mmCIF file of C-alpha atoms in Angstrom:
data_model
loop_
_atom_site.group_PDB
_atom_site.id
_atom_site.type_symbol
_atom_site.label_atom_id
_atom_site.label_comp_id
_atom_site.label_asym_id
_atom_site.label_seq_id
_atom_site.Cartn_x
_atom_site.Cartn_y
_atom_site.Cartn_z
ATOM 1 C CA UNK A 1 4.765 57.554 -0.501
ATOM 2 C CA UNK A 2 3.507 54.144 -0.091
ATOM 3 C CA UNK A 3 -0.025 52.954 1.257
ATOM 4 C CA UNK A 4 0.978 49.577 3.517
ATOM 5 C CA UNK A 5 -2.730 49.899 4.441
ATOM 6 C CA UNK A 6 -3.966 47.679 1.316
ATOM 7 C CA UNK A 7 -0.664 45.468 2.091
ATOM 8 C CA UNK A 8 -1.392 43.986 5.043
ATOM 9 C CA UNK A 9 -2.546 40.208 4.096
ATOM 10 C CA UNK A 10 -2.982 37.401 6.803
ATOM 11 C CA UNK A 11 0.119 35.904 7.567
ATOM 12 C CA UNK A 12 0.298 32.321 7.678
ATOM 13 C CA UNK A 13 2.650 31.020 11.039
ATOM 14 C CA UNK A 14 3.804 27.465 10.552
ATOM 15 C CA UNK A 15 1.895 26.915 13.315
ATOM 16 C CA UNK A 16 -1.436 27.529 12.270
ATOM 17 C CA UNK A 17 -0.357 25.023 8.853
ATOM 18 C CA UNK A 18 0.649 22.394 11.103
ATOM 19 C CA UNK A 19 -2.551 22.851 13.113
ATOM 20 C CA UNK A 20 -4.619 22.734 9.646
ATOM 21 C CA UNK A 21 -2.670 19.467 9.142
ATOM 22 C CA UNK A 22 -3.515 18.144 12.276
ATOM 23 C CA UNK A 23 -7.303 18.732 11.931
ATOM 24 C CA UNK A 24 -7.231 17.383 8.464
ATOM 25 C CA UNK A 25 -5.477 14.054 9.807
ATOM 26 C CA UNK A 26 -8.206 13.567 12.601
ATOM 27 C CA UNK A 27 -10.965 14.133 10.193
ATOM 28 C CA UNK A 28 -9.591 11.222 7.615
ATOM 29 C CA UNK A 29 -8.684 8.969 10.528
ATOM 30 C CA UNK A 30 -12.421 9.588 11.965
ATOM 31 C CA UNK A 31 -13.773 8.662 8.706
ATOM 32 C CA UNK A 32 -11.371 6.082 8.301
ATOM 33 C CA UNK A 33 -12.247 4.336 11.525
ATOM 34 C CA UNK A 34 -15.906 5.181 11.130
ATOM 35 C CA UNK A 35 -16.119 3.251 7.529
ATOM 36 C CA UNK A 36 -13.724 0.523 8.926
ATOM 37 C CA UNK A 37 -16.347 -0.058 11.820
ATOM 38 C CA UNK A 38 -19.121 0.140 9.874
ATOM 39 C CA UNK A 39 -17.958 -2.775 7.377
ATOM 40 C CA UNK A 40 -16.798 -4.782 10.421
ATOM 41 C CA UNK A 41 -20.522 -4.652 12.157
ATOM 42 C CA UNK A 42 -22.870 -2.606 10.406
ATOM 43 C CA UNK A 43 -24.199 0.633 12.335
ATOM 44 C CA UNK A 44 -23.395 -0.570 15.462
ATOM 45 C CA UNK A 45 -19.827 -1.621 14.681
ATOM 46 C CA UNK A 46 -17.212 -1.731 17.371
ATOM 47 C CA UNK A 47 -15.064 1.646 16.687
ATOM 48 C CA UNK A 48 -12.458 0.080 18.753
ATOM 49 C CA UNK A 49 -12.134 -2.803 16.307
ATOM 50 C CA UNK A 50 -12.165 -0.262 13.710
ATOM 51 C CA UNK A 51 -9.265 2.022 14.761
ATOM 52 C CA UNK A 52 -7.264 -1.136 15.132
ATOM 53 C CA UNK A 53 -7.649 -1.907 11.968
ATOM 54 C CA UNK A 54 -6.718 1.482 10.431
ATOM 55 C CA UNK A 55 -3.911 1.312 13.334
ATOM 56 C CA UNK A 56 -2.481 -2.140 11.690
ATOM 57 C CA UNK A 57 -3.300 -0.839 8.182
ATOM 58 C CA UNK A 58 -1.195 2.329 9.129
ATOM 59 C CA UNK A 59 1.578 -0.122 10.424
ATOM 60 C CA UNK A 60 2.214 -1.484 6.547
ATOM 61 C CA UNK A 61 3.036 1.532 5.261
ATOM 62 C CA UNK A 62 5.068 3.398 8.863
ATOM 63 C CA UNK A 63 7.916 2.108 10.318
ATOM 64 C CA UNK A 64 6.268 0.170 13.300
ATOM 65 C CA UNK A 65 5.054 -3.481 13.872
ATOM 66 C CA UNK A 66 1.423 -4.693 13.280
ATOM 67 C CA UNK A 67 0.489 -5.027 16.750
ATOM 68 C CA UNK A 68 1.946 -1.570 17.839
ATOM 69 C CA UNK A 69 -0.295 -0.029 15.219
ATOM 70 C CA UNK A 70 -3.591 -1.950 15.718
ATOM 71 C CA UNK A 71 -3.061 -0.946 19.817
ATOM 72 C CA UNK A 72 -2.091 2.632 18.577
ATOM 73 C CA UNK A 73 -5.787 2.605 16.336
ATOM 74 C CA UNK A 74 -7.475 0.888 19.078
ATOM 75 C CA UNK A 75 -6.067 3.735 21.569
ATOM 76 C CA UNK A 76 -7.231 6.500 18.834
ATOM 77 C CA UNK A 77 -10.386 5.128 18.290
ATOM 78 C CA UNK A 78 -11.105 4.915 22.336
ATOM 79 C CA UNK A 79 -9.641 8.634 22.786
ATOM 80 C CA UNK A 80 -11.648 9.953 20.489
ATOM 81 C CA UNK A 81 -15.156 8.114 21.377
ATOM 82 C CA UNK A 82 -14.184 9.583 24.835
ATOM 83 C CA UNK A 83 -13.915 13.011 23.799
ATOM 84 C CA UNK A 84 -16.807 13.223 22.209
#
């Protein structure tokens, strides 16, 4: 006879690892834009310049055009300043 009692570990469903992801992405991108913005401006740095940057930064390395990703930043940026 078997105890299953002790075997019972938390099971990991792919969607709580793509959720993990997710927050992890939104934390580097915040940081990202945050830094950007602050080297643009200084404290008070425009965070809308600074996702666009990231955004066209992004664009190098992903298979989109510079302007798509410097809009996509920009739209990041202004999402997340209005969730805030």
């Amino acid at each position: 006879m078997t105890d299953h009692a002790g075997d019972e570990k938390s099971k990991t469903t792919f969607e709580d690892m793509a959720r993990a992801v997710g927050e992890d992405v939104v934390e580097v991108l915040d940081s990202a834009v945050d830094k950007t913005s602050t080297l643009l401006g200084g404290e008070d740095g425009n965070r809308l310049v600074g996702g666009a940057v990231v955004g066209a930064l992004a664009a190098i390395v992903l298979p989109f055009s510079l302007v798509t990703g410097a809009l996509l930043g920009a739209g990041y940026a202004a999402y997340r300043k209005l969730n805030k």
